[in-house]
Coordinates of C-alpha atoms and ligand atoms in Angstrom, one line a residue:
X358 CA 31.7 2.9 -0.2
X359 CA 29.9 0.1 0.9
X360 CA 28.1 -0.6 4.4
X361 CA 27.0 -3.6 6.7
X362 CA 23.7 -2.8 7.0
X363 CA 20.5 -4.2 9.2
X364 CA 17.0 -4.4 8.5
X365 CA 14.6 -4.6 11.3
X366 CA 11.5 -6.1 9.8
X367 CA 10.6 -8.2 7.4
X368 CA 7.5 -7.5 6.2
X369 CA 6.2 -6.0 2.7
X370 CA 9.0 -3.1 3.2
X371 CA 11.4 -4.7 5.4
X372 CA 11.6 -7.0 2.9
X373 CA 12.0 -5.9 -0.7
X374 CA 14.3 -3.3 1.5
X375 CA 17.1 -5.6 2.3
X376 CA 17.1 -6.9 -1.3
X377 CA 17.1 -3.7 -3.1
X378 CA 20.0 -2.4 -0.7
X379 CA 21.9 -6.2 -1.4
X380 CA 21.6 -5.4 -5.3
X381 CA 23.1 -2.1 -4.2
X382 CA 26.3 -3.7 -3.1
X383 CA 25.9 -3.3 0.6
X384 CA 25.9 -6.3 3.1
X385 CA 22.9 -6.7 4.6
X386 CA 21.8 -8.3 8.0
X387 CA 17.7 -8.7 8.0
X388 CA 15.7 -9.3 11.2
X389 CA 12.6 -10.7 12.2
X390 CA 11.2 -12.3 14.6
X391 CA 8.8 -14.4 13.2
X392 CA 10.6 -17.7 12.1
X393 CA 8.6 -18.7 9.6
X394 CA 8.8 -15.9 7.9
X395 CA 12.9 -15.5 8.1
X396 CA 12.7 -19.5 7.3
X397 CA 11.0 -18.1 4.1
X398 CA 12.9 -15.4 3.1
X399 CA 16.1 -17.3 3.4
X400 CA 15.3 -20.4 1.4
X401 CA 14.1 -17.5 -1.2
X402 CA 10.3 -17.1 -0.4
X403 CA 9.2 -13.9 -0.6
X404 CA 6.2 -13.5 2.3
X405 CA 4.1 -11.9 -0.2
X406 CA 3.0 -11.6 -4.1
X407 CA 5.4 -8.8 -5.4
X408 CA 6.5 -8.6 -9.5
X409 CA 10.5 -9.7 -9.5
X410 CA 11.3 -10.4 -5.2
X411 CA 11.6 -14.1 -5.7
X412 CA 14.2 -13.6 -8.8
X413 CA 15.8 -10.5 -6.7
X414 CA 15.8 -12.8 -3.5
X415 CA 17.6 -15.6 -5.3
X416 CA 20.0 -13.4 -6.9
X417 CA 21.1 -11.0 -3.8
X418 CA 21.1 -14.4 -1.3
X419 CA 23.6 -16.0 -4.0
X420 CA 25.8 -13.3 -3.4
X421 CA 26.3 -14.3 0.4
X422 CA 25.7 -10.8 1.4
X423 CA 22.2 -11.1 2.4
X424 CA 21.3 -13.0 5.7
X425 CA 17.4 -13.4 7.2
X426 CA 17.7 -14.2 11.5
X427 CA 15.8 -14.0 14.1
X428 CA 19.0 -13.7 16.4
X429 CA 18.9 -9.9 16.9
X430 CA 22.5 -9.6 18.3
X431 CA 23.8 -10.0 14.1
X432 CA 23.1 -6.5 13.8
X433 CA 26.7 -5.6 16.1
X434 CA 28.3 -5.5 13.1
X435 CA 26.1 -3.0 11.3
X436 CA 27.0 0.7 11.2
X437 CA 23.5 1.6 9.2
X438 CA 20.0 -0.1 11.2
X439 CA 16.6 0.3 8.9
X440 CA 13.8 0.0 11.2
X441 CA 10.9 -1.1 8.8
X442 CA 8.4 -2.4 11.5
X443 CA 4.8 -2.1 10.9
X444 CA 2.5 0.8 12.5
X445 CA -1.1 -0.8 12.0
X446 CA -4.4 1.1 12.9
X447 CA -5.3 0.4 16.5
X448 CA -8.0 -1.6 17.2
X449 CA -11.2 0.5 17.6
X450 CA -9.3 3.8 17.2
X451 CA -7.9 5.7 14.4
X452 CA -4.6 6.3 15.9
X453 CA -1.4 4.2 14.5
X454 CA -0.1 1.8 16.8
X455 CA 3.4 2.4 17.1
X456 CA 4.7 -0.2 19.7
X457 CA 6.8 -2.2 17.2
X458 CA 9.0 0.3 16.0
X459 CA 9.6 1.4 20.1
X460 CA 10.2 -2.4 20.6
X461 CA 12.8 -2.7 17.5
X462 CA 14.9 0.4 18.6
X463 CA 15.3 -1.6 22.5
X464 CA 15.8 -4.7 20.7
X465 CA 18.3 -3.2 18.8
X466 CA 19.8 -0.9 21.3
X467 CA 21.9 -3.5 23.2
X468 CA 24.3 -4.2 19.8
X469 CA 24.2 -0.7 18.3
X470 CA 28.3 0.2 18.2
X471 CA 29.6 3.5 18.9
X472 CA 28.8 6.1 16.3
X473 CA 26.3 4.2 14.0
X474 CA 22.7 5.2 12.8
X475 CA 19.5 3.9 13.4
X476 CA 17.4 5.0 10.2
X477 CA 13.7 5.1 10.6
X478 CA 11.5 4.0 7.6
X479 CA 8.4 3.5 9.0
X480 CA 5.3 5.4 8.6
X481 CA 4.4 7.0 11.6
X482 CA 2.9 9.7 13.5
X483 CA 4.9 13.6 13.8
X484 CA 6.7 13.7 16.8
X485 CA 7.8 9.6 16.9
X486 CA 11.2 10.7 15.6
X487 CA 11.9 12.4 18.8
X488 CA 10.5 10.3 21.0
X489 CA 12.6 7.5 19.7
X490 CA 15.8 10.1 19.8
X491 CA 15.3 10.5 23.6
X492 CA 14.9 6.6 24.2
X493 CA 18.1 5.8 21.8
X494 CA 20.2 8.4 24.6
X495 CA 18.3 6.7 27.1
X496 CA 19.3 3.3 26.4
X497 CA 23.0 3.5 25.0
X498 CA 24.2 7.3 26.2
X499 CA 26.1 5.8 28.7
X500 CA 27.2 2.9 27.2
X501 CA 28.4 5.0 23.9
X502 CA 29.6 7.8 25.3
X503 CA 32.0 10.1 23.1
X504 CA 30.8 8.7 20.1
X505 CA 26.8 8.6 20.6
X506 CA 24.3 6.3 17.9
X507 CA 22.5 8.5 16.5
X508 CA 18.8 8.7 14.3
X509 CA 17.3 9.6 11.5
X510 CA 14.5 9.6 9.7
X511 CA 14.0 8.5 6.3
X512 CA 10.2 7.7 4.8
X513 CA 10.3 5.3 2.2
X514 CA 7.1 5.8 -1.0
X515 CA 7.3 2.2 -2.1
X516 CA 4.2 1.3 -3.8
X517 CA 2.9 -2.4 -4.1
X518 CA 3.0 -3.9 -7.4
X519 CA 6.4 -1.0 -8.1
X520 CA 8.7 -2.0 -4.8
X521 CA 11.4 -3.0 -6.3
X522 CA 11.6 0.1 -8.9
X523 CA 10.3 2.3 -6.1
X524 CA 13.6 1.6 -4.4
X525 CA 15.9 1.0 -6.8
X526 CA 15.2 4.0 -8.3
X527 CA 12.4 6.5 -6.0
X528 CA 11.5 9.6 -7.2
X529 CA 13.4 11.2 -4.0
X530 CA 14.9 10.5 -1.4
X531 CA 13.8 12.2 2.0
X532 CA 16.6 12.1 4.7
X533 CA 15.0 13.5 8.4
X534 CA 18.3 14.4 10.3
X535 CA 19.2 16.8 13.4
X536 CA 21.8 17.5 15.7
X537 CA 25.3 17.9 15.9
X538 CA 26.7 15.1 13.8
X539 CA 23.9 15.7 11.2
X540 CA 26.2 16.6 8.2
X541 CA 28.4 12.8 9.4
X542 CA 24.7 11.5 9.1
X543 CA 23.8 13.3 5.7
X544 CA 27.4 11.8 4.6
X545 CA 26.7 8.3 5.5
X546 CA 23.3 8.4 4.2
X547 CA 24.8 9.8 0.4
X548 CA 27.1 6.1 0.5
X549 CA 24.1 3.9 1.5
X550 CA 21.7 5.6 -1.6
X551 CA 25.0 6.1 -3.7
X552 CA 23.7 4.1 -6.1
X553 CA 20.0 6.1 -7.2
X554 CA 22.3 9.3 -6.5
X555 CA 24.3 8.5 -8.8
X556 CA 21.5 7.8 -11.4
X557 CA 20.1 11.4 -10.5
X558 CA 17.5 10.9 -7.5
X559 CA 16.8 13.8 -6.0
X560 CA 17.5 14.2 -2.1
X561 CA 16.1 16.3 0.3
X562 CA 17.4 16.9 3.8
X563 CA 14.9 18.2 6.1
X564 CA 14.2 17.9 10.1
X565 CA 12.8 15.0 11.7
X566 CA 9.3 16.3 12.0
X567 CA 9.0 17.3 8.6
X568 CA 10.5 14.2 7.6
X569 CA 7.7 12.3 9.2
X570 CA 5.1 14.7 7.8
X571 CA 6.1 14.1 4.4
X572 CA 5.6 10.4 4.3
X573 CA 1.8 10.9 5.8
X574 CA 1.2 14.4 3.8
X575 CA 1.8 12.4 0.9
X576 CA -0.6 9.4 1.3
X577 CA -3.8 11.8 1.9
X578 CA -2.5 14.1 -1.0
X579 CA -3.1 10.7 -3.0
X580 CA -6.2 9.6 -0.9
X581 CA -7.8 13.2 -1.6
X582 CA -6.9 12.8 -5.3
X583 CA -8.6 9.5 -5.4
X584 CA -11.7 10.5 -3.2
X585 CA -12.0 14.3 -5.5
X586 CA -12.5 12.3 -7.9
X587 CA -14.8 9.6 -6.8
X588 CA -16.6 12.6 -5.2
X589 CA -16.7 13.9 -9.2
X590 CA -18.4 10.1 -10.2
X591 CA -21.3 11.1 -7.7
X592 CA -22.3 14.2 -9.2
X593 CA -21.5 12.5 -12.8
X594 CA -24.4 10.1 -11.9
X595 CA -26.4 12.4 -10.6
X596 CA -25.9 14.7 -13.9
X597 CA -25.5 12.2 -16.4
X598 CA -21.7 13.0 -16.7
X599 CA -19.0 10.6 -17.7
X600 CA -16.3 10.8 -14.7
X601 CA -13.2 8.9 -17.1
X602 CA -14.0 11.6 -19.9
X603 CA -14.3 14.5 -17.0
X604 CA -10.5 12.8 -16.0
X605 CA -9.2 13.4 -19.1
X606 CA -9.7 16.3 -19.9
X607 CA -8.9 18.0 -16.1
X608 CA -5.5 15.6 -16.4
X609 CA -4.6 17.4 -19.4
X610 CA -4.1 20.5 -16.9
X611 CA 0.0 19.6 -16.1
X612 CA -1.1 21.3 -13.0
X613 CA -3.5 18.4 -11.7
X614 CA -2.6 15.6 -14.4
X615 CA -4.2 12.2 -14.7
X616 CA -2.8 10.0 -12.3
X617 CA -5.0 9.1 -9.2
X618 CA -7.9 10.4 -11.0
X619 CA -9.1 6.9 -11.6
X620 CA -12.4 6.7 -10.6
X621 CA -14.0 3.5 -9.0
X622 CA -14.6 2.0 -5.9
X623 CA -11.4 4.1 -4.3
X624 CA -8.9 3.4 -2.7
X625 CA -7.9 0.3 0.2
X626 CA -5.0 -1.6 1.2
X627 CA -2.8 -1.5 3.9
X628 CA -1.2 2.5 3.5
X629 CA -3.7 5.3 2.6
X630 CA -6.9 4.3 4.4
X631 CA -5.0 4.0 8.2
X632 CA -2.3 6.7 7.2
X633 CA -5.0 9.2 6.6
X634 CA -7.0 8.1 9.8
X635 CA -4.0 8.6 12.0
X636 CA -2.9 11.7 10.3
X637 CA -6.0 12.9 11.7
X638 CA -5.7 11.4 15.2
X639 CA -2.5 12.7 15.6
X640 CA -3.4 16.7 14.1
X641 CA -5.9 16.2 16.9
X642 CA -3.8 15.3 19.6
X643 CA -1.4 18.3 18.5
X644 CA -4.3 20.7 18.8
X645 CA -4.4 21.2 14.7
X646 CA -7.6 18.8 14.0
X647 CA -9.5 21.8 12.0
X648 CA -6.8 21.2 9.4
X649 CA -7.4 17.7 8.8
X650 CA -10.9 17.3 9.2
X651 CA -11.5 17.3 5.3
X652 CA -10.0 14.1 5.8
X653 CA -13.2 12.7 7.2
X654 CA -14.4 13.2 3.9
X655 CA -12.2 11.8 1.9
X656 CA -12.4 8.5 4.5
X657 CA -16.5 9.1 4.1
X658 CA -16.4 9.8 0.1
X659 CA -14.2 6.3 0.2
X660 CA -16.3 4.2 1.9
X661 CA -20.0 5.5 -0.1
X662 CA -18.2 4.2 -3.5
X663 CA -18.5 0.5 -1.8
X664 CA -22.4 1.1 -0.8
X665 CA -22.6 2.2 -4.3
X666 CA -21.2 -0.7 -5.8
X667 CA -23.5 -3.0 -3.7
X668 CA -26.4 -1.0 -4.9
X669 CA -25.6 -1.0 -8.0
X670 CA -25.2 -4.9 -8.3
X671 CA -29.2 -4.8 -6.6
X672 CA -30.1 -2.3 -9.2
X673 CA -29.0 -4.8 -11.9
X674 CA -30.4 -8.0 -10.5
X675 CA -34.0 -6.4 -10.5
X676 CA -34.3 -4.8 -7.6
X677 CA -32.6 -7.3 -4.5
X678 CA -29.4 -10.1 -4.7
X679 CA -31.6 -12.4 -2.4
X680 CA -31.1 -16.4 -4.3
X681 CA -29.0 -14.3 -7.1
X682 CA -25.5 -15.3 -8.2
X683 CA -22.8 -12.9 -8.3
X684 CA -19.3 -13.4 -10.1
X685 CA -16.8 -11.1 -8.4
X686 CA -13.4 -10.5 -10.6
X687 CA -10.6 -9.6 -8.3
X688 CA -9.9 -9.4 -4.0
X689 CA -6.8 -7.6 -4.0
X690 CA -6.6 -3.9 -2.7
X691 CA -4.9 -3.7 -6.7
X692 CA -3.9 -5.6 -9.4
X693 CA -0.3 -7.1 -9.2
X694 CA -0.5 -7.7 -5.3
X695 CA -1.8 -10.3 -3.3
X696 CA -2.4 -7.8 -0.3
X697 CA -5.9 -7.9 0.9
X698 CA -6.0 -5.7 3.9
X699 CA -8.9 -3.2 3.6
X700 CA -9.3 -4.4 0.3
X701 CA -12.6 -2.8 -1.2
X702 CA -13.1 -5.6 -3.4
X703 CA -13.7 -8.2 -0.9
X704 CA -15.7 -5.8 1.6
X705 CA -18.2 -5.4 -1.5
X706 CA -18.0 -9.1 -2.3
X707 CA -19.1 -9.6 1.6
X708 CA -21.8 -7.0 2.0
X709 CA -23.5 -8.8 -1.7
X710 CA -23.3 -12.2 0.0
X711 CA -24.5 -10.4 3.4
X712 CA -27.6 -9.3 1.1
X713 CA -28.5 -12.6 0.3
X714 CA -26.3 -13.6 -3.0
X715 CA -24.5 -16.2 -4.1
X716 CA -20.8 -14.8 -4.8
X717 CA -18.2 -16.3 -6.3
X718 CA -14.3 -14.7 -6.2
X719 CA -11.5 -14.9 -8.8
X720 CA -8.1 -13.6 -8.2
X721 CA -4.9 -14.0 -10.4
X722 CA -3.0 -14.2 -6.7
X723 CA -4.7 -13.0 -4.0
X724 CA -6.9 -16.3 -3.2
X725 CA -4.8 -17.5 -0.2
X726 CA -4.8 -14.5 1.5
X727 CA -8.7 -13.8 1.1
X728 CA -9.7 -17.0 2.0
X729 CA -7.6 -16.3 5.7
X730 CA -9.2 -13.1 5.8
X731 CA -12.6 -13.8 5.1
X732 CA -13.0 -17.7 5.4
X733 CA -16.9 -17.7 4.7
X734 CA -16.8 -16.6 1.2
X735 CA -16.5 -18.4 -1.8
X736 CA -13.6 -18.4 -4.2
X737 CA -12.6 -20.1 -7.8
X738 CA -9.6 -20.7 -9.1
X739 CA -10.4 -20.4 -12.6
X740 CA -12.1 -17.5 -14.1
X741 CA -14.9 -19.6 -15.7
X742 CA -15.7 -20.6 -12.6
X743 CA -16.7 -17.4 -11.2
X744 CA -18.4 -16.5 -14.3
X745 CA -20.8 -19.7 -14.7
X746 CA -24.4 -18.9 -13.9
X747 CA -23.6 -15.1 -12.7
X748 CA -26.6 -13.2 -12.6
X749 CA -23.8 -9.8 -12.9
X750 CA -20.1 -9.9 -12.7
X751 CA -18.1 -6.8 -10.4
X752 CA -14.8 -6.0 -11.7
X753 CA -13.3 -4.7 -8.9
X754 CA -9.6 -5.2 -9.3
X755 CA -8.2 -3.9 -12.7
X756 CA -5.7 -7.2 -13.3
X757 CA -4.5 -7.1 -17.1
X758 CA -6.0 -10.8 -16.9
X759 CA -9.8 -9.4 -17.1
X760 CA -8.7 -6.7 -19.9
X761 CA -7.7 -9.7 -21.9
X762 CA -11.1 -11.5 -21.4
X763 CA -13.3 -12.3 -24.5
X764 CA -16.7 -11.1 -23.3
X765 CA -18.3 -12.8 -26.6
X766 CA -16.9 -15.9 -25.4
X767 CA -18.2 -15.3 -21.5
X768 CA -21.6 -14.8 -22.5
X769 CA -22.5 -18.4 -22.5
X770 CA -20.9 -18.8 -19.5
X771 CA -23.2 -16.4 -17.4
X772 CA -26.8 -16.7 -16.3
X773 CA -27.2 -12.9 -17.4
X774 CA -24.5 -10.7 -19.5
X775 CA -24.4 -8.1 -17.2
X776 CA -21.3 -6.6 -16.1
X777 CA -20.0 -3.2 -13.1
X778 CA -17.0 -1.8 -14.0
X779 CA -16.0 -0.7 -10.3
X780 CA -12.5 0.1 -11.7
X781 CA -13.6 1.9 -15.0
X782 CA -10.6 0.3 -17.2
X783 CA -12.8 -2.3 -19.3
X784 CA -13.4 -1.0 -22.6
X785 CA -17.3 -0.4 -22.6
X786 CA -17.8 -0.6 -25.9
X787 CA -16.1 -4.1 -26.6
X788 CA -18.4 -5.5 -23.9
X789 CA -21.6 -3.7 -25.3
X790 CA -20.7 -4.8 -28.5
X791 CA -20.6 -8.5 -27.6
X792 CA -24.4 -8.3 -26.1
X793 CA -23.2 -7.1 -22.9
X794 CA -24.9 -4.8 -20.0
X795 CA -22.0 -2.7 -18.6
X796 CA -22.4 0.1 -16.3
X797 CA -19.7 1.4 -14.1
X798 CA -19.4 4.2 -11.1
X799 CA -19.6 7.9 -12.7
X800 CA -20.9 7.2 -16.2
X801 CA -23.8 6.7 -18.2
X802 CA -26.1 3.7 -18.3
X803 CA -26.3 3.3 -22.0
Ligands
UGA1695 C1 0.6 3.8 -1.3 C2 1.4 5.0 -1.9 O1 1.0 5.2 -3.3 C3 2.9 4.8 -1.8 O2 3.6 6.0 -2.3 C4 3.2 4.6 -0.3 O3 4.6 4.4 -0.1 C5 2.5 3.4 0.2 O4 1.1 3.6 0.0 C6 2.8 3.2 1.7 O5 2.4 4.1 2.5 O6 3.6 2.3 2.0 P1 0.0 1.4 -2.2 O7 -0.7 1.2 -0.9 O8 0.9 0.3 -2.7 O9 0.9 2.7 -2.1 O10 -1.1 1.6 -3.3 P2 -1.5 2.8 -4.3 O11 -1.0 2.5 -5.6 O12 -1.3 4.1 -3.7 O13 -3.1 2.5 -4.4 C7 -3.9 2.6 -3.2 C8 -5.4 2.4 -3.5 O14 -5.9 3.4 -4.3 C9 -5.6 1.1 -4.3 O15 -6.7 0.4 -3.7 C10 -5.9 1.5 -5.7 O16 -6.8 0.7 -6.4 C11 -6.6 2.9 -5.4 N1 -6.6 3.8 -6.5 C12 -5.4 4.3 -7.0 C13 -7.8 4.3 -7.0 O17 -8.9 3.9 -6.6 N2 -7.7 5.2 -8.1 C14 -6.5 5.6 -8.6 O18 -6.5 6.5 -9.5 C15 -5.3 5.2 -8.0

């Protein structure tokens, strides 16, 4: 069975969200309120770079069933309400701010008909869920009486580059549900996801708080992963180790396996690095921040691979990057996304031009939303145009653009053929081969 649904939020979730559940066969209602950006989305414009929105946009608004607004009273008709707001860091604290997902449930709350769910996607801190239960009876008890709205809570693991996949067809599905009507919930849950329950996703029905946890357990279980093995790189250096062949071999174990063992200059965007920061602010505020205080080292581990990468770039232009040119390959947190936020590419890229360099920026996509984030560096649009007169190129995001490169052909480009691998997925030996320098994190200088 099908639903009227609404989405509240439109952002990098919110988004690809109310696409994925159009292609589902559901109606969807989809809620911002920036105009611009529902402007956008309804003439087809996907806010962001993602593989395949634009095409899904086009095809899930030609089926009429898909509406952007920023007219908040079109979700009356919905029986299902996705809140996919943003929870950014706070400013000078670690905790998440969760304002926007308080202010979409009172937006919302005025509309909501008896008996429907509000469904919260968000990422945020344990204990939200009920905080957000008490305000829902607060605001539409009496109103709904006998047949109450009701929440749960539903993480979404949608990874940039993978959002449309991710949804389509995730490798669960989480449902967060408690109280009396919780098997009505469960039920109307099963016909919103009948389509990946169909094609065998697994579901798991938990409690809210657990619910919540999941979504933030998750993110530092990948952060750690990441940092381990970043922290592995350091002592590879130090030993004269090679990190990707150290991977390999501990991925072989099925019990730790390869992914998120790639070493480089860790992890950034707009998910793991503030998840894992307010994971710990909040295990602190619950009394429980001895448990999560490895996760100071993960953050710590993280940020060193950047200093690293800056001082390796030094290391190769003879000692300081004062009057020396530097070609940077890539601003994007990762390849296939123009998402910039926390970005170690472009912090590395600033702290080289802070030390005195020249530094030029290429990226596939990400150029427009570098340039608004850091206006006083200097990007190129064409690869050869980073590249001319470079004293050392960073790779520091792995797009399949710079594995396709000719580095016999670049050589002539660049004052010196030196390259950093901060992503370890150039093939060293093709670039040594065509009279290259290449070093990376966590391996040896040959
Ligand atoms: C992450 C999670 O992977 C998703 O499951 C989650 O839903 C999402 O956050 C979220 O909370 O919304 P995402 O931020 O898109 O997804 O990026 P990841 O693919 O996790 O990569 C994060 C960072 O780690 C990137 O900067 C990437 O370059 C880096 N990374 C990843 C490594 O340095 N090494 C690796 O081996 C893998």
């Amino acid at each position: 069975m099908t639903h009227t649904l609404s989405v509240i939020g439109t952002g990098y979730l919110g988004a690809v969200h109310a696409a994925c559940m159009t292609q589902m066969g559901h109606t969807v209602v989809a809620v911002d309120t920036d105009a611009d950006k529902v402007a956008g989305l309804a003439a087809g414009r996907a806010p962001l770079f993602e593989p395949g929105l634009d095409e899904l946009l086009a095809a899930t608004l030609a089926t009429g069933r898909l509406t952007f607004t920023t007219d908040v009273s079109a979700v009356a008709d919905c029986d299902v309400h996705f809140i996919c707001v943003g929870t950014p860091q706070r400013r000078g604290e670690y905790a998440a701010d969760t304002r926007y997902v308080f202010a979409a449930l009172e937006a919302i709350a005025p509309h909501l008909r008896a008996g429907s769910l509000v469904v919260g996607k968000s990422t945020v801190p344990v204990g939200t869920a009920h905080a957000l239960t008490e305000l829902l009876r607060e605001l539409t008890g009496r109103r709904l009486a006998g047949a109450a709205a009701r929440l749960a809570w539903n993480p979404e693991f949608l990874r940039e580059g993978f959002a449309i996949k991710d949804t389509m067809s995730p490798d669960r599905l989480v449902y967060g549900v408690e109280g009396d009507a919780k098997e009505a919930d469960i039920a109307l849950l099963d016909e919103v996801y009948a389509v990946p329950l169909a094609a065998g996703t697994p579901r798991l029905v938990v409690d809210l708080p657990t619910a919540e946890l999941v979504k933030v357990a998750a993110n530092a279980f990948l952060a750690t992963k990441i940092s381990f093995i970043n922290a592995m790189a350091e002592v590879c250096e130090a030993a004269g180790a090679d990190v990707v062949h150290l991977a390999d071999a501990i991925g072989m174990d099925d019990r730790i396996g390869r992914k998120f063992l790639g070493a480089g200059i860790g992890f950034g965007g707009g998910c793991l690095p503030k998840d894992i920061r307010a994971f710990m602010a909040r295990a602190g505020e619950l009394g429980a921040d001895q448990a999560l205080t490895f996760l100071r080292e993960v953050d710590a581990i993280n940020d060193r691979r950047r200093v690293r990468m800056v001082d390796m770039a030094r290391e190769q232009c003879g000692g300081t990057l004062r009057h020396k040119r530097v070609a940077v390959l890539g601003a994007a947190f990762k390849p296939d996304s123009d998402d910039v936020r926390n970005s170690p590419a472009l912090d590395i890229a600033a702290a080289a031009q802070q030390a005195g360099a020249t530094v030029v920026i290429h990226d596939p996509k990400a150029i427009p939303a570098a340039r608004l984030a850091r206006p006083t560096l200097t990007y190129a649009e064409a690869v050869e145009d980073a590249l001319t007169g470079a004293d050392v190129v960073l790779h520091l995001t792995e797009w399949s653009d710079y594995r396709d490169l000719d580095p016999a052909r670049l050589t002539a480009l660049v004052a010196s053929p030196s390259i950093i691998d901060g992503r370890n997925s150039l093939d060293p030996a093709v670039w040594r081969a065509a009279g290259w320098v290449y070093r990376a994190l966590g391996r040896p200088h040959a």
